[in-house]
Amino acid sequence: MTTSGGTPNRPMASDPEKGDGPESVAQGPGHPSDSSSIGAGADLLAGEDENVALVRKMHLLNNAIDQIGWTNFHWKLFCLSGFGYAVDSMVALLQSVIAAQAYLEVARNGGGYETGLSIASYAGLLVGALFWGITADVIGRRTAFNSTLFIAAAATIVAGAAPSWESLGFFVALIGFGAGGNLVLDPTVFLEYVPSSQQWSITTMACWWGVGQAFTGFIAWGFLPQSRWNCSVPEECTWHNNKAWRLVFFTAGAIVFVMSMSRVLVVRLKETPKYLLGQGRDAEVVDNLQAIAKRYDRPCDLTLEQLASHGDITPAKRRRGTPPVRLALSTLMVWFSWTLIGLAYPLFYVFLPSIISNRIPVEESSYITWRNYTLTNVSGIVGPIIAGFLSNINFIGRKYTMVIGALLTMVFFFGYTAVTTTTQNVAFSCVLACCINIYYGTLYAYTAEIFPSAHRATGSGIAVALNRIMGMISAVIAAEGGTDTPVPLYVCAALFLVLALVSAAFPFEPQGRRSS
């Protein structure tokens, strides 16, 4: 991606000689912002089931965003949106790292389902993905973007004071509800502001997922190996001699709270221009972009008159072009991919501590165990960075970046079944964390890119919700089937082979095309 001090994208001059493709339909003669900044100026979904006015206005809007280019605003939004990724991954792992120690204390009197926290977490994430996804398409992105992290922060802190297994499960679910919309909102908000030449950076933004995992690893590494804060006899466990898991929650909650405040204080986010355009609020679209251009001394030729010249956005007959069935097929394939990765990812990642303890016979100190766990999580940061560069290469693109990530993951899952030493375990775990996130990071971005703006959050929300359902199923599989055999690893390897095949068959390639 370019630096904030880089030069704006090349000037955009009108080109009345263009052909009759979707990009030419959107042109208005004589307007400098009516030509695209990418190759032929093709908008990814211009030929799909859209009304003509919306397609033409979206083309003008994309041109204006390209003309402004990358600014410090986009750097800030890259980080603030990334915070949501970090929190989502923290939520997925927090309950897994504290579950065993918390179970000794709060469930000692009445028992309870041992993997209940995992189910509660995924239930909250499921509801959150659907709720915030639909909400973001109905009332806008801004309110949800500013609310989700605060809810997650408050619930995380309160969870640390939970007196019972049931109350802990409730607040873990509430954490998931707050964080559950982030994988929907964050790429959506960022995508609807980012210039097309840097659209690949949405893939790289998933590195924040690895940052969240690393936070969890470092926090767990700091508290859980301390014998003075962890009891081993259930009948003797109290708040005072078993406080490590509570300190993990308190610390994580404080970090999430700082992130939530940063979203409000660092950038006073306005509603995204593509959402406003879909709502027919043309004047606000122009005001929003002109404000960014003025603040960063960038050109922006978009005017209200240009948008108004294409009429109001109303239901219209389907346009000629690519059949709408292509978009429907793409949607189903993306949802299927999220479903499969929703089973494969937690079978290995969320239950990694128990898999390690069952696969490696060598006795390790708690300190070394959590150190290795942290190293694995830190390695996940590298995957999306690799994915970002691969996805911007013309002959690879988004689709084959996912194929590469999935196949590499499959190979190392099979290799992991032969691990017998601590050194091998650390090496394979770190490589797997990297490879999984090459695939996963690209899937995040691809999902946002292939949905039209009016339905982007809802479509992404359903995808993430399917992912969460499979996460709950994985918790049951882990509890009933155990993690003391290599079977989960073989299952994960097979699932990633299927994911590679599905990725290769996706009907859209967003590389070099502009999202709606």
XYZ file of C-alpha atoms in Angstrom:
516
model
C 0.000 0.000 0.000
C 1.186 3.525 -0.553
C 2.207 5.803 2.259
C 0.013 8.634 3.321
C 2.461 11.043 1.785
C 2.317 9.360 -1.605
C 1.040 11.032 -4.701
C -2.645 10.809 -5.623
C -3.780 8.326 -8.228
C -3.376 9.375 -11.827
C -5.756 12.093 -13.106
C -8.966 10.839 -14.598
C -9.967 12.240 -17.937
C -13.214 11.390 -19.684
C -12.974 8.901 -22.538
C -15.973 8.973 -24.876
C -14.323 6.334 -27.073
C -14.861 3.504 -24.568
C -17.003 0.584 -25.638
C -20.385 -0.562 -24.392
C -19.166 -2.503 -21.352
C -20.529 -1.850 -17.885
C -17.887 0.772 -17.200
C -18.911 2.916 -20.161
C -22.555 2.936 -19.115
C -21.613 4.868 -16.045
C -19.887 7.691 -17.855
C -21.246 11.190 -18.065
C -19.606 13.215 -20.814
C -17.306 16.012 -19.810
C -16.788 15.077 -16.171
C -13.175 14.519 -15.133
C -14.186 11.951 -12.553
C -16.155 9.800 -14.956
C -13.290 7.529 -16.023
C -11.794 4.799 -13.932
C -8.330 4.594 -12.492
C -7.933 0.843 -12.978
C -7.253 -0.453 -16.444
C -10.569 -0.470 -18.273
C -12.274 0.883 -15.191
C -14.402 -2.200 -14.623
C -16.577 -2.334 -11.538
C -16.774 -5.917 -10.298
C -20.567 -6.255 -10.089
C -21.594 -3.716 -12.725
C -23.136 -6.422 -14.886
C -25.076 -8.114 -12.135
C -28.650 -7.577 -10.999
C -28.434 -3.842 -10.298
C -30.560 -0.942 -11.456
C -28.914 1.367 -14.001
C -28.923 4.504 -11.853
C -27.143 2.759 -8.996
C -24.516 1.241 -11.303
C -23.757 4.602 -12.886
C -23.612 6.458 -9.593
C -21.435 3.767 -8.033
C -19.028 4.141 -10.927
C -18.776 7.882 -10.305
C -18.288 7.276 -6.605
C -15.507 4.763 -7.228
C -13.807 7.260 -9.509
C -13.957 9.939 -6.811
C -12.543 7.615 -4.146
C -9.729 6.671 -6.550
C -9.041 10.313 -7.291
C -8.613 11.134 -3.598
C -6.290 8.154 -3.187
C -4.710 6.786 -0.019
C -4.449 9.217 2.907
C -3.701 9.255 6.628
C -7.428 8.716 7.137
C -7.097 5.293 5.518
C -4.128 4.401 7.715
C -6.187 5.252 10.801
C -9.188 3.328 9.509
C -6.932 0.361 8.688
C -5.896 0.202 12.351
C -9.287 0.975 13.892
C -11.055 -1.565 11.693
C -8.292 -4.033 12.460
C -9.028 -3.687 16.175
C -12.296 -5.504 15.528
C -10.451 -8.422 13.951
C -8.141 -8.516 16.971
C -11.040 -8.558 19.430
C -12.873 -11.283 17.523
C -9.831 -13.567 17.679
C -9.260 -12.708 21.344
C -12.824 -13.735 22.118
C -12.449 -17.031 20.265
C -9.343 -17.935 22.250
C -9.927 -16.334 25.664
C -12.536 -18.831 26.734
C -10.367 -21.740 25.562
C -7.273 -20.725 27.523
C -9.113 -20.092 30.808
C -11.788 -22.786 30.575
C -9.953 -25.556 32.430
C -8.883 -23.388 35.349
C -12.235 -21.624 35.615
C -14.054 -24.954 35.543
C -12.142 -26.116 38.621
C -13.468 -23.198 40.626
C -16.888 -22.085 39.470
C -18.201 -25.519 38.474
C -16.903 -27.440 41.481
C -20.253 -27.488 43.244
C -22.740 -28.164 40.489
C -20.674 -29.469 37.588
C -21.572 -28.317 34.106
C -20.745 -29.038 30.453
C -16.963 -28.872 30.269
C -16.797 -27.189 26.844
C -19.821 -25.039 27.626
C -17.837 -21.810 27.406
C -16.848 -22.562 23.836
C -20.474 -23.189 22.914
C -21.538 -19.988 24.715
C -18.849 -17.987 22.912
C -19.825 -19.246 19.479
C -23.525 -18.756 20.248
C -22.841 -15.105 21.077
C -20.673 -14.693 17.991
C -23.443 -16.261 15.887
C -26.155 -13.924 17.149
C -23.803 -10.947 16.938
C -22.877 -11.665 13.317
C -26.537 -11.819 12.256
C -27.693 -8.895 14.391
C -24.917 -6.466 13.510
C -24.818 -7.589 9.886
C -28.505 -6.917 9.308
C -28.389 -3.748 11.419
C -25.482 -2.347 9.418
C -27.454 -2.696 6.170
C -30.643 -1.254 7.671
C -29.511 1.687 9.819
C -25.941 2.088 8.628
C -22.398 1.077 9.470
C -21.406 3.927 11.782
C -23.538 3.099 14.844
C -22.593 -0.563 14.830
C -18.917 0.217 14.228
C -18.809 2.486 17.286
C -20.815 0.165 19.573
C -19.557 -3.383 19.192
C -16.168 -3.071 20.863
C -17.558 -1.205 23.871
C -20.091 -3.984 24.501
C -17.337 -6.596 24.198
C -15.051 -4.654 26.562
C -17.686 -4.260 29.284
C -18.741 -7.923 29.075
C -15.119 -9.126 29.212
C -14.401 -7.202 32.401
C -17.616 -8.376 34.076
C -16.926 -11.992 33.020
C -13.815 -11.908 35.181
C -16.020 -11.490 38.251
C -18.520 -14.239 37.357
C -19.489 -16.292 40.462
C -20.834 -19.369 38.656
C -20.352 -21.443 35.514
C -23.746 -20.322 34.212
C -23.079 -16.609 34.732
C -19.624 -16.969 33.204
C -21.178 -18.640 30.166
C -23.712 -15.800 29.865
C -21.076 -13.078 29.872
C -18.833 -15.048 27.499
C -21.817 -15.179 25.143
C -22.326 -11.429 25.605
C -18.664 -10.846 24.713
C -19.285 -12.848 21.559
C -22.397 -10.814 20.768
C -20.449 -7.567 20.960
C -17.471 -8.858 19.021
C -19.492 -10.987 16.616
C -20.212 -8.220 14.161
C -16.611 -7.230 13.656
C -15.745 -9.683 10.896
C -18.811 -8.271 9.133
C -18.349 -4.577 9.856
C -14.605 -4.056 9.694
C -13.895 -5.125 6.104
C -17.184 -3.521 5.030
C -16.369 -0.111 6.506
C -12.790 -0.148 5.275
C -13.711 -1.390 1.777
C -16.296 1.341 1.305
C -13.665 4.044 1.799
C -10.521 2.526 0.291
C -9.277 3.448 -3.226
C -9.290 0.568 -5.677
C -5.520 0.490 -6.147
C -5.197 -0.363 -2.446
C -8.228 -2.649 -2.229
C -5.837 -5.574 -1.675
C -4.973 -4.091 1.748
C -8.267 -5.475 3.075
C -6.620 -8.889 2.880
C -3.593 -7.630 4.821
C -5.877 -6.111 7.461
C -6.512 -9.632 8.729
C -3.027 -9.493 10.291
C -4.863 -7.848 13.203
C -6.528 -11.220 13.769
C -3.069 -12.575 14.537
C -2.386 -9.573 16.776
C -5.469 -10.459 18.822
C -4.312 -14.048 19.116
C -0.894 -12.813 20.216
C -2.502 -10.613 22.891
C -4.330 -13.652 24.233
C -1.135 -15.693 24.182
C 0.909 -13.058 26.012
C -1.787 -12.473 28.633
C -2.191 -16.217 29.244
C 1.588 -16.654 29.335
C 1.820 -13.927 31.948
C -0.847 -15.208 34.365
C -1.612 -18.901 33.874
C 1.851 -20.358 34.650
C 1.885 -18.615 38.070
C 1.281 -21.321 40.689
C 0.288 -18.799 43.348
C -2.721 -17.803 41.227
C -3.807 -21.290 40.112
C -5.162 -24.061 42.300
C -5.180 -27.725 41.328
C -7.692 -29.264 43.769
C -11.301 -28.325 42.895
C -12.517 -28.450 46.485
C -9.883 -25.910 47.510
C -10.269 -23.430 44.616
C -11.407 -19.939 45.605
C -11.263 -16.436 44.164
C -8.021 -15.782 46.075
C -5.965 -18.853 45.149
C -7.355 -19.298 41.612
C -7.479 -15.760 40.291
C -5.284 -16.163 37.172
C -8.189 -16.781 34.794
C -9.996 -13.752 36.202
C -6.895 -11.607 35.696
C -6.803 -12.776 32.081
C -10.335 -11.465 31.579
C -9.677 -8.190 33.388
C -6.533 -7.503 31.362
C -8.117 -8.427 28.038
C -11.163 -6.311 28.873
C -8.979 -3.290 29.574
C -7.224 -3.700 26.211
C -10.541 -3.976 24.361
C -11.844 -0.901 26.209
C -8.876 1.159 24.992
C -9.567 -0.058 21.459
C -13.241 0.888 21.723
C -12.403 4.401 22.904
C -9.900 4.795 20.077
C -12.660 4.208 17.545
C -14.583 7.141 18.923
C -11.716 9.525 19.667
C -9.170 8.978 16.883
C -11.559 9.151 13.929
C -15.003 10.725 14.042
C -16.314 8.255 11.517
C -19.117 9.390 9.237
C -21.404 7.003 7.426
C -19.660 5.220 4.555
C -20.225 6.831 1.130
C -21.353 3.601 -0.545
C -24.024 3.012 2.083
C -25.214 6.605 1.705
C -25.344 6.225 -2.066
C -27.517 3.117 -1.788
C -29.893 5.061 0.462
C -30.228 7.858 -2.092
C -28.446 10.397 0.125
C -26.355 11.874 -2.678
C -25.645 15.202 -0.986
C -24.108 13.449 2.032
C -21.963 11.315 -0.280
C -20.468 14.414 -1.873
C -20.024 16.218 1.452
C -18.289 13.179 2.971
C -15.763 12.783 0.169
C -15.168 16.491 -0.274
C -14.377 16.768 3.461
C -11.740 14.030 3.200
C -10.261 15.598 0.062
C -10.073 19.021 1.699
C -8.519 17.714 4.906
C -5.732 15.892 3.055
C -5.349 18.363 0.192
C -6.446 15.922 -2.479
C -8.523 16.559 -5.624
C -12.147 15.430 -5.749
C -14.227 16.427 -8.775
C -17.422 14.660 -7.757
C -20.443 16.974 -7.556
C -24.070 16.581 -6.571
C -25.072 17.553 -10.107
C -23.151 14.605 -11.561
C -24.926 12.149 -9.310
C -28.320 13.784 -9.787
C -27.946 13.617 -13.577
C -28.417 9.850 -13.412
C -31.735 10.092 -11.614
C -33.018 8.470 -8.461
C -32.116 4.936 -7.402
C -35.326 2.987 -7.916
C -36.145 -0.633 -8.795
C -35.504 -1.220 -12.484
C -35.515 -3.972 -15.033
C -32.505 -6.195 -15.008
C -29.693 -4.989 -17.179
C -28.098 -7.002 -19.873
C -24.802 -8.526 -18.921
C -23.636 -11.335 -16.708
C -26.634 -13.408 -15.530
C -27.639 -12.756 -11.897
C -27.337 -16.512 -11.257
C -23.559 -15.944 -11.182
C -23.874 -13.735 -8.125
C -26.192 -16.248 -6.463
C -23.725 -19.071 -7.148
C -20.871 -16.974 -5.790
C -22.834 -16.232 -2.621
C -23.584 -19.911 -1.973
C -19.966 -20.899 -2.544
C -18.695 -18.230 -0.165
C -21.189 -19.308 2.502
C -20.117 -22.925 2.015
C -16.470 -21.928 2.461
C -17.221 -20.107 5.698
C -19.113 -23.180 6.913
C -16.175 -25.517 6.282
C -13.528 -23.229 7.764
C -15.833 -22.778 10.759
C -15.341 -26.454 11.543
C -11.692 -26.839 10.543
C -10.288 -23.775 12.296
C -11.509 -24.372 15.865
C -10.939 -28.143 15.684
C -7.256 -27.306 15.563
C -6.796 -23.753 16.793
C -9.208 -23.331 19.671
C -8.338 -26.763 21.049
C -4.629 -26.408 20.315
C -3.588 -26.507 24.014
C -5.306 -29.858 24.586
C -4.062 -31.259 21.266
C -0.510 -30.317 22.218
C -0.770 -31.871 25.662
C -2.143 -35.118 24.218
C 0.221 -35.357 21.252
C 3.491 -34.517 22.990
C 4.495 -36.994 25.718
C 7.412 -34.899 26.975
C 6.729 -33.167 30.263
C 6.946 -29.405 29.959
C 6.608 -26.641 32.467
C 3.477 -24.553 32.265
C 5.700 -21.616 31.379
C 7.107 -23.383 28.287
C 3.666 -24.610 27.235
C 2.221 -21.096 27.205
C 5.370 -19.684 25.620
C 4.980 -22.091 22.702
C 1.271 -21.283 22.471
C 2.136 -17.590 22.226
C 4.728 -18.211 19.515
C 2.093 -20.052 17.502
C -0.331 -17.165 17.810
C 2.259 -14.559 16.862
C 3.022 -16.555 13.703
C -0.561 -15.972 12.593
C 0.248 -12.293 11.978
C 2.493 -13.173 9.048
C -0.138 -15.069 7.033
C -2.371 -12.142 6.005
C 0.679 -10.034 5.133
C 1.822 -12.737 2.712
C -1.757 -13.044 1.446
C -1.964 -9.308 0.795
C 1.016 -9.354 -1.552
C 0.003 -12.582 -3.295
C -3.566 -11.399 -3.862
C -2.344 -8.310 -5.734
C -0.350 -10.348 -8.287
C -2.296 -10.506 -11.550
C -1.912 -14.222 -12.289
C -2.659 -15.205 -8.658
C -5.327 -12.810 -7.404
C -7.671 -13.486 -4.494
C -8.877 -16.904 -5.654
C -5.518 -18.571 -6.066
C -4.123 -16.962 -2.940
C -6.838 -18.882 -1.100
C -5.943 -22.033 -3.046
C -2.284 -21.661 -2.075
C -3.118 -21.036 1.589
C -5.548 -23.962 1.783
C -3.191 -26.452 0.103
C -0.237 -25.451 2.275
C -2.429 -25.818 5.352
C -3.553 -29.264 4.226
C 0.037 -30.423 3.715
C 1.156 -29.263 7.151
C -1.901 -30.761 8.847
C -0.928 -34.131 7.439
C 2.637 -33.498 8.546
C 1.493 -32.581 12.043
C 0.162 -36.090 12.588
C 3.775 -37.306 12.724
C 4.905 -34.772 15.331
C 6.450 -36.401 18.405
C 8.793 -33.797 19.890
C 8.383 -30.350 21.370
C 10.592 -28.750 18.732
C 8.581 -30.320 15.902
C 5.374 -29.229 17.568
C 6.434 -25.593 17.814
C 7.675 -25.544 14.218
C 4.559 -27.150 12.717
C 2.175 -25.129 14.886
C 3.796 -21.852 13.821
C 3.781 -22.755 10.127
C 0.167 -23.913 10.340
C -0.864 -20.663 12.012
C 0.724 -18.736 9.164
C -0.754 -20.864 6.373
C -4.263 -20.959 7.821
C -4.304 -17.177 7.951
C -3.142 -16.892 4.328
C -6.412 -18.581 3.428
C -8.589 -17.066 6.135
C -7.335 -13.502 5.670
C -8.085 -13.625 1.960
C -11.530 -15.110 2.547
C -12.398 -12.160 4.824
C -11.553 -9.670 2.086
C -13.042 -11.689 -0.768
C -16.373 -11.981 1.053
C -16.683 -8.220 1.429
C -15.589 -7.560 -2.148
C -18.049 -9.815 -3.954
C -21.230 -8.586 -2.240
C -23.018 -5.450 -3.495
C -22.941 -2.597 -0.993
C -26.664 -2.677 -0.225
C -26.411 -6.291 0.958
C -22.741 -6.513 1.924
C -23.150 -6.575 5.701
C -26.111 -8.966 5.621
C -24.410 -11.361 3.202
C -21.214 -11.279 5.237
C -23.203 -11.667 8.459
C -24.847 -14.856 7.232
C -21.437 -16.193 6.151
C -19.931 -15.539 9.575
C -23.037 -16.938 11.299
C -22.641 -20.235 9.428
C -19.032 -20.216 10.563
C -20.122 -19.824 14.189
C -22.625 -22.669 13.969
C -19.831 -24.987 12.933
C -17.709 -23.608 15.760
C -20.345 -24.787 18.239
C -20.420 -28.187 16.575
C -16.627 -28.403 16.856
C -16.920 -27.870 20.620
C -19.269 -30.857 20.873
C -16.965 -32.968 18.694
C -13.986 -32.076 20.877
C -15.893 -32.913 24.069
C -17.387 -36.182 22.858
C -14.674 -37.434 20.522
C -11.650 -36.082 22.358
C -8.453 -34.579 21.037
C -6.184 -37.459 22.014
C -6.085 -38.993 18.510
C -4.885 -37.635 15.142
C -8.407 -37.869 13.708
C -9.190 -34.124 14.087
C -5.994 -33.340 12.179
C -6.950 -35.645 9.289
C -10.419 -34.106 9.215
C -8.946 -30.600 9.099
C -6.577 -31.571 6.279
C -9.443 -32.992 4.217
C -11.572 -29.910 4.785
C -8.802 -27.633 3.529
C -8.480 -29.701 0.375
C -12.169 -29.093 -0.292
C -11.698 -25.383 0.468
C -8.896 -25.190 -2.099
C -11.110 -26.736 -4.776
C -14.011 -24.414 -3.983
C -11.746 -21.349 -4.064
C -10.437 -22.267 -7.517
C -14.043 -22.495 -8.763
C -15.242 -19.109 -7.451
C -16.938 -17.255 -10.359
C -15.517 -13.804 -9.493
C -11.934 -12.553 -9.267
C -11.861 -9.127 -7.553
C -8.184 -8.469 -8.321
C -8.013 -5.398 -10.563
C -11.769 -4.766 -10.276
C -13.614 -2.243 -8.113
C -16.194 -3.266 -5.527
C -19.698 -1.850 -5.533
